[in-house]
PDB file of C-alpha atoms and ligand atoms in Angstrom:
ATOM      1  CA  UNK N   1      22.734 -37.051 -20.875  1.00 93.00           C
ATOM      2  CA  UNK N   2      22.408 -33.866 -18.831  1.00 98.00           C
ATOM      3  CA  UNK N   3      22.349 -35.630 -15.426  1.00 98.00           C
ATOM      4  CA  UNK N   4      25.393 -37.760 -16.332  1.00 98.00           C
ATOM      5  CA  UNK N   5      27.285 -34.717 -17.561  1.00 98.00           C
ATOM      6  CA  UNK N   6      26.535 -32.795 -14.376  1.00 98.00           C
ATOM      7  CA  UNK N   7      27.584 -35.659 -12.115  1.00 98.00           C
ATOM      8  CA  UNK N   8      30.830 -36.147 -13.992  1.00 98.00           C
ATOM      9  CA  UNK N   9      31.769 -32.479 -13.793  1.00 98.00           C
ATOM     10  CA  UNK N  10      30.801 -32.159 -10.133  1.00 98.00           C
ATOM     11  CA  UNK N  11      32.942 -35.196  -9.305  1.00 98.00           C
ATOM     12  CA  UNK N  12      36.009 -33.828 -11.014  1.00 97.00           C
ATOM     13  CA  UNK N  13      35.808 -30.246  -9.713  1.00 98.00           C
ATOM     14  CA  UNK N  14      38.064 -29.578  -6.725  1.00 97.00           C
ATOM     15  CA  UNK N  15      36.476 -28.884  -3.368  1.00 96.00           C
ATOM     16  CA  UNK N  16      35.365 -25.281  -2.981  1.00 97.00           C
ATOM     17  CA  UNK N  17      34.835 -24.605  -6.667  1.00 98.00           C
ATOM     18  CA  UNK N  18      31.336 -23.524  -7.706  1.00 98.00           C
ATOM     19  CA  UNK N  19      29.846 -24.866 -10.902  1.00 98.00           C
ATOM     20  CA  UNK N  20      27.629 -22.343 -12.677  1.00 99.00           C
ATOM     21  CA  UNK N  21      25.588 -24.043 -15.404  1.00 98.00           C
ATOM     22  CA  UNK N  22      25.609 -21.559 -18.304  1.00 98.00           C
ATOM     23  CA  UNK N  23      22.057 -21.970 -19.539  1.00 98.00           C
ATOM     24  CA  UNK N  24      21.609 -19.534 -22.428  1.00 96.00           C
ATOM     25  CA  UNK N  25      19.380 -20.881 -25.206  1.00 95.00           C
ATOM     26  CA  UNK N  26      18.351 -23.912 -23.135  1.00 97.00           C
ATOM     27  CA  UNK N  27      14.807 -24.985 -22.360  1.00 96.00           C
ATOM     28  CA  UNK N  28      13.591 -24.529 -18.785  1.00 97.00           C
ATOM     29  CA  UNK N  29      13.083 -28.311 -18.622  1.00 98.00           C
ATOM     30  CA  UNK N  30      16.750 -28.904 -19.469  1.00 98.00           C
ATOM     31  CA  UNK N  31      17.807 -26.468 -16.758  1.00 98.00           C
ATOM     32  CA  UNK N  32      15.592 -28.242 -14.252  1.00 98.00           C
ATOM     33  CA  UNK N  33      17.221 -31.560 -15.174  1.00 98.00           C
ATOM     34  CA  UNK N  34      20.624 -30.083 -14.438  1.00 98.00           C
ATOM     35  CA  UNK N  35      19.406 -28.767 -11.091  1.00 98.00           C
ATOM     36  CA  UNK N  36      17.902 -32.097 -10.149  1.00 98.00           C
ATOM     37  CA  UNK N  37      21.270 -33.691 -10.942  1.00 98.00           C
ATOM     38  CA  UNK N  38      23.038 -31.390  -8.495  1.00 98.00           C
ATOM     39  CA  UNK N  39      23.642 -28.017 -10.128  1.00 98.00           C
ATOM     40  CA  UNK N  40      23.308 -25.297  -7.478  1.00 98.00           C
ATOM     41  CA  UNK N  41      24.034 -22.228  -9.617  1.00 98.00           C
ATOM     42  CA  UNK N  42      22.532 -21.286 -12.968  1.00 98.00           C
ATOM     43  CA  UNK N  43      24.141 -18.681 -15.210  1.00 98.00           C
ATOM     44  CA  UNK N  44      21.883 -16.663 -17.499  1.00 98.00           C
ATOM     45  CA  UNK N  45      22.815 -14.112 -20.166  1.00 98.00           C
ATOM     46  CA  UNK N  46      19.349 -12.738 -20.802  1.00 98.00           C
ATOM     47  CA  UNK N  47      16.870 -11.484 -18.224  1.00 98.00           C
ATOM     48  CA  UNK N  48      13.798 -12.576 -20.176  1.00 97.00           C
ATOM     49  CA  UNK N  49      15.124 -16.104 -20.655  1.00 97.00           C
ATOM     50  CA  UNK N  50      15.954 -16.287 -16.982  1.00 98.00           C
ATOM     51  CA  UNK N  51      12.438 -15.238 -16.026  1.00 97.00           C
ATOM     52  CA  UNK N  52      10.994 -18.081 -18.093  1.00 97.00           C
ATOM     53  CA  UNK N  53      13.311 -20.647 -16.519  1.00 98.00           C
ATOM     54  CA  UNK N  54      12.753 -19.164 -13.065  1.00 98.00           C
ATOM     55  CA  UNK N  55       9.039 -19.947 -13.338  1.00 98.00           C
ATOM     56  CA  UNK N  56       9.919 -23.632 -13.468  1.00 98.00           C
ATOM     57  CA  UNK N  57      13.067 -23.850 -11.354  1.00 98.00           C
ATOM     58  CA  UNK N  58      12.529 -21.047  -8.857  1.00 98.00           C
ATOM     59  CA  UNK N  59      14.711 -21.113  -5.755  1.00 98.00           C
ATOM     60  CA  UNK N  60      15.890 -24.688  -6.200  1.00 98.00           C
ATOM     61  CA  UNK N  61      19.107 -23.082  -7.454  1.00 98.00           C
ATOM     62  CA  UNK N  62      20.802 -19.706  -7.230  1.00 98.00           C
ATOM     63  CA  UNK N  63      20.815 -17.454 -10.281  1.00 98.00           C
ATOM     64  CA  UNK N  64      23.931 -15.718 -11.592  1.00 98.00           C
ATOM     65  CA  UNK N  65      23.677 -13.100 -14.286  1.00 98.00           C
ATOM     66  CA  UNK N  66      26.630 -13.656 -16.660  1.00 98.00           C
ATOM     67  CA  UNK N  67      25.685 -11.681 -19.787  1.00 97.00           C
ATOM     68  CA  UNK N  68      25.950  -8.010 -20.587  1.00 97.00           C
ATOM     69  CA  UNK N  69      23.350  -6.250 -18.440  1.00 98.00           C
ATOM     70  CA  UNK N  70      21.683  -3.236 -19.986  1.00 97.00           C
ATOM     71  CA  UNK N  71      20.668  -0.623 -17.432  1.00 97.00           C
ATOM     72  CA  UNK N  72      17.030  -0.749 -18.580  1.00 97.00           C
ATOM     73  CA  UNK N  73      16.948  -4.450 -17.599  1.00 98.00           C
ATOM     74  CA  UNK N  74      18.392  -3.930 -14.133  1.00 98.00           C
ATOM     75  CA  UNK N  75      15.036  -3.581 -12.412  1.00 98.00           C
ATOM     76  CA  UNK N  76      13.830  -6.994 -13.552  1.00 98.00           C
ATOM     77  CA  UNK N  77      17.259  -8.539 -13.094  1.00 98.00           C
ATOM     78  CA  UNK N  78      17.576  -7.662  -9.420  1.00 98.00           C
ATOM     79  CA  UNK N  79      14.252  -9.360  -8.716  1.00 97.00           C
ATOM     80  CA  UNK N  80      15.520 -12.845  -9.551  1.00 97.00           C
ATOM     81  CA  UNK N  81      19.309 -12.872  -9.562  1.00 98.00           C
ATOM     82  CA  UNK N  82      21.409 -13.789  -6.543  1.00 98.00           C
ATOM     83  CA  UNK N  83      24.619 -12.487  -8.098  1.00 98.00           C
ATOM     84  CA  UNK N  84      25.517 -10.259 -11.036  1.00 98.00           C
ATOM     85  CA  UNK N  85      28.912 -11.364 -12.361  1.00 98.00           C
ATOM     86  CA  UNK N  86      29.276  -8.726 -15.037  1.00 98.00           C
ATOM     87  CA  UNK N  87      29.361  -5.236 -13.556  1.00 98.00           C
ATOM     88  CA  UNK N  88      31.313  -3.229 -16.115  1.00 98.00           C
ATOM     89  CA  UNK N  89      30.366   0.426 -15.702  1.00 98.00           C
ATOM     90  CA  UNK N  90      29.637   2.935 -12.963  1.00 98.00           C
ATOM     91  CA  UNK N  91      26.329   3.644 -14.641  1.00 98.00           C
ATOM     92  CA  UNK N  92      25.268   0.001 -14.357  1.00 98.00           C
ATOM     93  CA  UNK N  93      26.491  -0.237 -10.761  1.00 98.00           C
ATOM     94  CA  UNK N  94      24.470   2.870  -9.879  1.00 98.00           C
ATOM     95  CA  UNK N  95      21.347   1.441 -11.509  1.00 98.00           C
ATOM     96  CA  UNK N  96      21.669  -1.937  -9.758  1.00 98.00           C
ATOM     97  CA  UNK N  97      22.168  -0.086  -6.476  1.00 98.00           C
ATOM     98  CA  UNK N  98      19.077   2.039  -7.033  1.00 98.00           C
ATOM     99  CA  UNK N  99      16.893  -0.917  -8.005  1.00 98.00           C
ATOM    100  CA  UNK N 100      18.134  -3.030  -5.110  1.00 98.00           C
ATOM    101  CA  UNK N 101      17.618  -0.203  -2.677  1.00 98.00           C
ATOM    102  CA  UNK N 102      13.960  -0.022  -3.756  1.00 98.00           C
ATOM    103  CA  UNK N 103      13.396  -3.673  -2.827  1.00 98.00           C
ATOM    104  CA  UNK N 104      15.698  -3.676   0.181  1.00 98.00           C
ATOM    105  CA  UNK N 105      18.219  -6.094  -1.264  1.00 98.00           C
ATOM    106  CA  UNK N 106      21.999  -6.173  -1.255  1.00 98.00           C
ATOM    107  CA  UNK N 107      23.298  -7.648  -4.518  1.00 98.00           C
ATOM    108  CA  UNK N 108      26.565  -9.587  -4.544  1.00 98.00           C
ATOM    109  CA  UNK N 109      28.457  -8.562  -7.680  1.00 98.00           C
ATOM    110  CA  UNK N 110      31.641  -9.411  -9.531  1.00 98.00           C
ATOM    111  CA  UNK N 111      33.515  -6.918 -11.674  1.00 98.00           C
ATOM    112  CA  UNK N 112      33.990  -8.070 -15.247  1.00 98.00           C
ATOM    113  CA  UNK N 113      37.591  -7.739 -16.379  1.00 98.00           C
ATOM    114  CA  UNK N 114      38.407  -7.332 -20.060  1.00 96.00           C
ATOM    115  CA  UNK N 115      41.552  -9.405 -19.706  1.00 94.00           C
ATOM    116  CA  UNK N 116      41.886  -9.919 -23.447  1.00 91.00           C
ATOM    117  CA  UNK N 117      41.916  -6.126 -23.941  1.00 90.00           C
ATOM    118  CA  UNK N 118      39.627  -6.594 -26.890  1.00 86.00           C
ATOM    119  CA  UNK N 119      37.922  -3.297 -27.752  1.00 83.00           C
ATOM    120  CA  UNK N 120      34.709  -5.078 -28.779  1.00 83.00           C
ATOM    121  CA  UNK N 121      34.443  -6.848 -25.427  1.00 87.00           C
ATOM    122  CA  UNK N 122      32.852  -5.526 -22.273  1.00 92.00           C
ATOM    123  CA  UNK N 123      34.692  -5.173 -19.013  1.00 97.00           C
ATOM    124  CA  UNK N 124      37.151  -3.081 -17.087  1.00 97.00           C
ATOM    125  CA  UNK N 125      40.819  -3.168 -18.041  1.00 97.00           C
ATOM    126  CA  UNK N 126      42.968  -4.870 -15.382  1.00 97.00           C
ATOM    127  CA  UNK N 127      44.911  -1.695 -14.576  1.00 97.00           C
ATOM    128  CA  UNK N 128      41.645   0.203 -14.060  1.00 98.00           C
ATOM    129  CA  UNK N 129      40.043  -2.365 -11.777  1.00 98.00           C
ATOM    130  CA  UNK N 130      41.264  -0.801  -8.534  1.00 98.00           C
ATOM    131  CA  UNK N 131      40.008   2.703  -9.267  1.00 98.00           C
ATOM    132  CA  UNK N 132      36.748   1.276 -10.613  1.00 98.00           C
ATOM    133  CA  UNK N 133      36.168  -0.704  -7.426  1.00 98.00           C
ATOM    134  CA  UNK N 134      37.055   2.289  -5.264  1.00 98.00           C
ATOM    135  CA  UNK N 135      34.411   4.233  -7.143  1.00 98.00           C
ATOM    136  CA  UNK N 136      31.547   1.722  -7.001  1.00 98.00           C
ATOM    137  CA  UNK N 137      32.153   0.724  -3.400  1.00 98.00           C
ATOM    138  CA  UNK N 138      30.112   3.814  -2.478  1.00 97.00           C
ATOM    139  CA  UNK N 139      26.940   1.961  -3.555  1.00 98.00           C
ATOM    140  CA  UNK N 140      25.567   0.424  -0.391  1.00 98.00           C
ATOM    141  CA  UNK N 141      23.190  -2.023  -2.032  1.00 98.00           C
ATOM    142  CA  UNK N 142      26.042  -3.658  -3.924  1.00 98.00           C
ATOM    143  CA  UNK N 143      28.471  -6.076  -2.346  1.00 98.00           C
ATOM    144  CA  UNK N 144      31.668  -6.450  -4.372  1.00 98.00           C
ATOM    145  CA  UNK N 145      32.778 -10.058  -4.065  1.00 98.00           C
ATOM    146  CA  UNK N 146      35.357 -10.659  -6.771  1.00 98.00           C
ATOM    147  CA  UNK N 147      36.181 -10.657 -10.449  1.00 98.00           C
ATOM    148  CA  UNK N 148      34.950 -12.390 -13.578  1.00 98.00           C
ATOM    149  CA  UNK N 149      36.542 -12.678 -16.994  1.00 97.00           C
ATOM    150  CA  UNK N 150      35.620 -14.253 -20.304  1.00 93.00           C
ATOM    151  CA  UNK N 151      38.728 -15.017 -22.331  1.00 83.00           C
ATOM    152  CA  UNK N 152      38.499 -16.374 -25.862  1.00 76.00           C
ATOM    153  CA  UNK N 153      35.521 -18.722 -26.316  1.00 70.00           C
ATOM    154  CA  UNK N 154      36.832 -20.688 -29.263  1.00 74.00           C
ATOM    155  CA  UNK N 155      40.149 -22.003 -30.452  1.00 82.00           C
ATOM    156  CA  UNK N 156      43.093 -23.252 -28.439  1.00 90.00           C
ATOM    157  CA  UNK N 157      42.203 -22.932 -24.730  1.00 90.00           C
ATOM    158  CA  UNK N 158      45.872 -22.307 -23.910  1.00 94.00           C
ATOM    159  CA  UNK N 159      45.319 -18.884 -25.469  1.00 93.00           C
ATOM    160  CA  UNK N 160      43.118 -18.047 -22.489  1.00 94.00           C
ATOM    161  CA  UNK N 161      45.831 -18.788 -19.923  1.00 96.00           C
ATOM    162  CA  UNK N 162      47.534 -15.356 -19.983  1.00 96.00           C
ATOM    163  CA  UNK N 163      44.099 -13.724 -19.558  1.00 96.00           C
ATOM    164  CA  UNK N 164      43.370 -15.900 -16.547  1.00 97.00           C
ATOM    165  CA  UNK N 165      46.805 -15.223 -15.052  1.00 98.00           C
ATOM    166  CA  UNK N 166      46.360 -11.478 -15.399  1.00 97.00           C
ATOM    167  CA  UNK N 167      42.876 -11.569 -13.899  1.00 98.00           C
ATOM    168  CA  UNK N 168      44.169 -13.651 -10.982  1.00 98.00           C
ATOM    169  CA  UNK N 169      46.984 -11.143 -10.368  1.00 98.00           C
ATOM    170  CA  UNK N 170      44.480  -8.297 -10.406  1.00 98.00           C
ATOM    171  CA  UNK N 171      42.304 -10.256  -7.977  1.00 98.00           C
ATOM    172  CA  UNK N 172      45.208 -10.808  -5.543  1.00 98.00           C
ATOM    173  CA  UNK N 173      46.315  -7.196  -5.789  1.00 98.00           C
ATOM    174  CA  UNK N 174      42.873  -5.863  -4.921  1.00 98.00           C
ATOM    175  CA  UNK N 175      42.427  -8.420  -2.185  1.00 98.00           C
ATOM    176  CA  UNK N 176      45.673  -7.270  -0.571  1.00 98.00           C
ATOM    177  CA  UNK N 177      44.405  -3.677  -0.506  1.00 98.00           C
ATOM    178  CA  UNK N 178      41.735  -4.711   2.000  1.00 97.00           C
ATOM    179  CA  UNK N 179      39.264  -2.076   0.817  1.00 97.00           C
ATOM    180  CA  UNK N 180      36.432  -1.698   3.363  1.00 95.00           C
ATOM    181  CA  UNK N 181      33.203  -3.418   2.224  1.00 94.00           C
ATOM    182  CA  UNK N 182      35.019  -5.262  -0.554  1.00 98.00           C
ATOM    183  CA  UNK N 183      35.297  -9.006  -0.042  1.00 98.00           C
ATOM    184  CA  UNK N 184      37.496 -10.535  -2.727  1.00 98.00           C
ATOM    185  CA  UNK N 185      36.228 -14.078  -2.535  1.00 98.00           C
ATOM    186  CA  UNK N 186      35.233 -15.240  -6.011  1.00 98.00           C
ATOM    187  CA  UNK N 187      37.207 -15.520  -9.206  1.00 98.00           C
ATOM    188  CA  UNK N 188      34.916 -16.581 -12.060  1.00 98.00           C
ATOM    189  CA  UNK N 189      36.890 -17.814 -15.066  1.00 98.00           C
ATOM    190  CA  UNK N 190      36.641 -20.611 -17.574  1.00 96.00           C
ATOM    191  CA  UNK N 191      34.024 -22.182 -19.824  1.00 96.00           C
ATOM    192  CA  UNK N 192      33.710 -25.624 -21.409  1.00 95.00           C
ATOM    193  CA  UNK N 193      36.892 -25.373 -23.444  1.00 94.00           C
ATOM    194  CA  UNK N 194      39.004 -23.557 -20.871  1.00 95.00           C
ATOM    195  CA  UNK N 195      37.859 -24.364 -17.355  1.00 97.00           C
ATOM    196  CA  UNK N 196      40.651 -26.813 -16.612  1.00 97.00           C
ATOM    197  CA  UNK N 197      43.171 -24.097 -17.379  1.00 97.00           C
ATOM    198  CA  UNK N 198      41.132 -21.583 -15.381  1.00 97.00           C
ATOM    199  CA  UNK N 199      41.210 -23.919 -12.374  1.00 98.00           C
ATOM    200  CA  UNK N 200      44.988 -24.219 -12.642  1.00 98.00           C
ATOM    201  CA  UNK N 201      45.145 -20.437 -12.580  1.00 98.00           C
ATOM    202  CA  UNK N 202      42.978 -20.055  -9.491  1.00 98.00           C
ATOM    203  CA  UNK N 203      39.325 -19.889 -10.573  1.00 98.00           C
ATOM    204  CA  UNK N 204      36.795 -20.853  -7.917  1.00 98.00           C
ATOM    205  CA  UNK N 205      33.734 -20.306 -10.107  1.00 98.00           C
ATOM    206  CA  UNK N 206      33.582 -21.985 -13.535  1.00 98.00           C
ATOM    207  CA  UNK N 207      30.753 -21.322 -16.003  1.00 98.00           C
ATOM    208  CA  UNK N 208      30.012 -24.378 -18.106  1.00 98.00           C
ATOM    209  CA  UNK N 209      27.315 -24.697 -20.756  1.00 98.00           C
ATOM    210  CA  UNK N 210      28.161 -27.004 -23.658  1.00 96.00           C
ATOM    211  CA  UNK N 211      29.706 -29.755 -21.528  1.00 97.00           C
ATOM    212  CA  UNK N 212      26.471 -29.970 -19.524  1.00 98.00           C
ATOM    213  CA  UNK N 213      23.783 -29.374 -22.133  1.00 98.00           C
ATOM    214  CA  UNK N 214      25.498 -30.298 -25.411  1.00 96.00           C
ATOM    215  CA  UNK N 215      26.250 -27.995 -28.339  1.00 93.00           C
ATOM    216  CA  UNK N 216      24.052 -24.916 -28.802  1.00 87.00           C
ATOM    217  CA  UNK N 217      22.194 -24.609 -32.098  1.00 77.00           C
ATOM    218  CA  UNK N 218      23.503 -21.108 -32.609  1.00 62.00           C
ATOM    219  CA  UNK N 219      26.795 -19.719 -31.452  1.00 52.00           C
ATOM    220  CA  UNK N 220      25.343 -16.924 -29.401  1.00 53.00           C
ATOM    221  CA  UNK N 221      27.661 -15.596 -26.781  1.00 53.00           C
TER     222      UNK N 221
HETATM  223  C1  PLP J   1      27.937 -19.193 -22.853  1.00 51.63           C
HETATM  224  C2  PLP J   1      28.781 -18.731 -21.747  1.00 51.63           C
HETATM  225  C3  PLP J   1      29.540 -19.623 -20.981  1.00 51.63           C
HETATM  226  C4  PLP J   1      29.612 -21.114 -21.245  1.00 51.63           C
HETATM  227  O1  PLP J   1      30.055 -21.423 -22.528  1.00 51.63           O
HETATM  228  P1  PLP J   1      30.293 -22.940 -22.971  1.00 51.63           P
HETATM  229  O2  PLP J   1      31.374 -22.850 -23.973  1.00 51.63           O
HETATM  230  O3  PLP J   1      28.999 -23.411 -23.550  1.00 51.63           O
HETATM  231  O4  PLP J   1      30.673 -23.714 -21.773  1.00 51.63           O
HETATM  232  C5  PLP J   1      30.289 -19.104 -19.933  1.00 51.63           C
HETATM  233  N1  PLP J   1      30.279 -17.801 -19.641  1.00 51.63           N
HETATM  234  C6  PLP J   1      29.559 -16.925 -20.345  1.00 51.63           C
HETATM  235  C7  PLP J   1      29.606 -15.495 -19.954  1.00 51.63           C
HETATM  236  C8  PLP J   1      28.791 -17.351 -21.409  1.00 51.63           C
HETATM  237  O5  PLP J   1      28.092 -16.444 -22.111  1.00 51.63           O
END
């Protein structure tokens, strides 16, 4: 099933759109199957889980961190990840910078936008994105490359559209500012239930789990 699912999604995605296979709660063997079927980017929410899968899959794919990164996990995270999609505080940015500096690495990052303005969700409010980026651009071992947003995970996917539109507008606004050392290239939006809408609204990274691997046993987000 996994290889067929991957091939189908890759065929239907427009040129230039990256598929990140959201792999939380999956077995390393399942992730390897997806990679062998053509997945080039794996999204992980938990550093420890990623380390287990990395032992099997290694550099056959690139690793995107898509969960909430705690600062005390940053050291281990920067060792394996190729991109951190969820930078949401100056404190975290500083820690990633420090840990990357120690291993001589420059980490591509996306800024997580709390487009739903939900107080319980992580991320920077759209109107604060510019000042946030102007603040973290000082960190030389970070490379700001775009924005990421979650949107509602369940229910009518049309409900996510306004969130995607607002994130896209924020993306374009920051891009137009041409801030030195900021390269607004990636807009990561959309999951299994909402990626078609996200694509219509300008996403060029989609993070898909269920449609590749099947339903998760538990609804962990
Ligand atoms: C789980 C998850 C996804 C994928 O969710 P599905 O509904 O299984 O496609 C995408 N992004 C993030 C941040 C996730 O945690």
